[in-house]
């Protein structure tokens, strides 16, 4: 008897309508991003259970399981709870390091959650003056800093090559050129009187010179 393979029946579908007063939160269904709040229209999903995740910096994430009814619209209205401030830092120098209350949190450009309350933000880069600012972090609110780091003066910057010092007077080529000529002149001047002083006295004797010798009685 010959059997026939039956085609899979179409899976039952339903829709999800999700609303939220928390704007800009990212929505995930079964691990896939489907948009940010507020979602436009409805999402068509299989009539089954699905994992829902909604996240936004500065807010506690929402993770839940939602059951989609067959051929019906499942409505959800969610709100996220603010729990931390959001710090965003941009700097004119790449790889600038950002510290909050002395703790390293990352390199600019940066987005990070920070604890609520008074905080000290330091932005640092080798060879540049540090930037420091006190901020007040509020749960769910953003603090944006545009940081301009100024380069240290050359004499205080250990990372900037120092200019070569000007040559000393005895390092200059023309000093030694003139000096060699001067030494030659001095040697010549000294040699002449020495040569004259060493003339043979016999050769210098004049034969025409006369003298008288008196003998004693």
GROMACS .gro file of N, CA and C in nm, residues 16-20 22-29 33-43 52-54 76 78:
model
   87
   16UNK      N    1   0.018   4.070   1.871
   16UNK     CA    2   0.051   4.133   1.999
   16UNK      C    3   0.052   4.284   1.980
   17UNK      N    4  -0.022   4.353   2.065
   17UNK     CA    5  -0.023   4.499   2.068
   17UNK      C    6   0.042   4.543   2.198
   18UNK      N    7   0.154   4.614   2.188
   18UNK     CA    8   0.230   4.652   2.308
   18UNK      C    9   0.238   4.803   2.317
   19UNK      N   10   0.198   4.857   2.429
   19UNK     CA   11   0.209   5.001   2.454
   19UNK      C   12   0.292   5.022   2.581
   20UNK      N   13   0.356   5.140   2.588
   20UNK     CA   14   0.440   5.170   2.705
   20UNK      C   15   0.455   5.320   2.720
   22UNK      N   16   0.711   5.432   2.876
   22UNK     CA   17   0.857   5.448   2.873
   22UNK      C   18   0.899   5.453   2.727
   23UNK      N   19   0.937   5.570   2.681
   23UNK     CA   20   0.971   5.588   2.541
   23UNK      C   21   1.116   5.546   2.513
   24UNK      N   22   1.138   5.489   2.395
   24UNK     CA   23   1.273   5.455   2.353
   24UNK      C   24   1.326   5.326   2.409
   25UNK      N   25   1.243   5.245   2.471
   25UNK     CA   26   1.289   5.115   2.523
   25UNK      C   27   1.291   5.014   2.408
   26UNK      N   28   1.394   4.928   2.406
   26UNK     CA   29   1.405   4.829   2.299
   26UNK      C   30   1.329   4.703   2.338
   27UNK      N   31   1.254   4.648   2.242
   27UNK     CA   32   1.168   4.533   2.267
   27UNK      C   33   1.225   4.410   2.194
   28UNK      N   34   1.236   4.299   2.267
   28UNK     CA   35   1.283   4.172   2.210
   28UNK      C   36   1.175   4.066   2.227
   29UNK      N   37   1.153   3.991   2.121
   29UNK     CA   38   1.062   3.876   2.127
   29UNK      C   39   1.144   3.752   2.094
   33UNK      N   40   1.523   4.151   1.828
   33UNK     CA   41   1.474   4.288   1.844
   33UNK      C   42   1.364   4.315   1.742
   34UNK      N   43   1.253   4.371   1.790
   34UNK     CA   44   1.140   4.399   1.701
   34UNK      C   45   1.107   4.548   1.696
   35UNK      N   46   1.190   4.633   1.763
   35UNK     CA   47   1.167   4.777   1.758
   35UNK      C   48   1.178   4.841   1.895
   36UNK      N   49   1.146   4.969   1.900
   36UNK     CA   50   1.149   5.043   2.026
   36UNK      C   51   1.012   5.103   2.054
   37UNK      N   52   0.987   5.124   2.182
   37UNK     CA   53   0.857   5.181   2.220
   37UNK      C   54   0.852   5.329   2.183
   38UNK      N   55   0.736   5.376   2.135
   38UNK     CA   56   0.610   5.300   2.116
   38UNK      C   57   0.613   5.218   1.985
   39UNK      N   58   0.574   5.093   1.995
   39UNK     CA   59   0.567   5.009   1.876
   39UNK      C   60   0.446   5.049   1.792
   40UNK      N   61   0.467   5.056   1.662
   40UNK     CA   62   0.357   5.092   1.572
   40UNK      C   63   0.281   4.967   1.530
   41UNK      N   64   0.150   4.973   1.536
   41UNK     CA   65   0.067   4.860   1.493
   41UNK      C   66   0.080   4.741   1.586
   42UNK      N   67   0.066   4.621   1.530
   42UNK     CA   68   0.072   4.498   1.608
   42UNK      C   69   0.177   4.405   1.549
   43UNK      N   70   0.221   4.309   1.630
   43UNK     CA   71   0.317   4.208   1.587
   43UNK      C   72   0.243   4.077   1.566
   52UNK      N   73   0.928   3.778   2.627
   52UNK     CA   74   0.928   3.923   2.603
   52UNK      C   75   1.034   3.988   2.691
   53UNK      N   76   1.116   4.072   2.630
   53UNK     CA   77   1.217   4.147   2.706
   53UNK      C   78   1.215   4.291   2.659
   54UNK      N   79   1.212   4.384   2.754
   54UNK     CA   80   1.211   4.527   2.723
   54UNK      C   81   1.321   4.592   2.807
   76UNK      N   82  -0.075   4.440   2.570
   76UNK     CA   83   0.008   4.459   2.688
   76UNK      C   84   0.042   4.607   2.702
   78UNK      N   85   0.305   4.823   2.934
   78UNK     CA   86   0.415   4.804   3.029
   78UNK      C   87   0.482   4.937   3.060
   0.00000   0.00000   0.00000
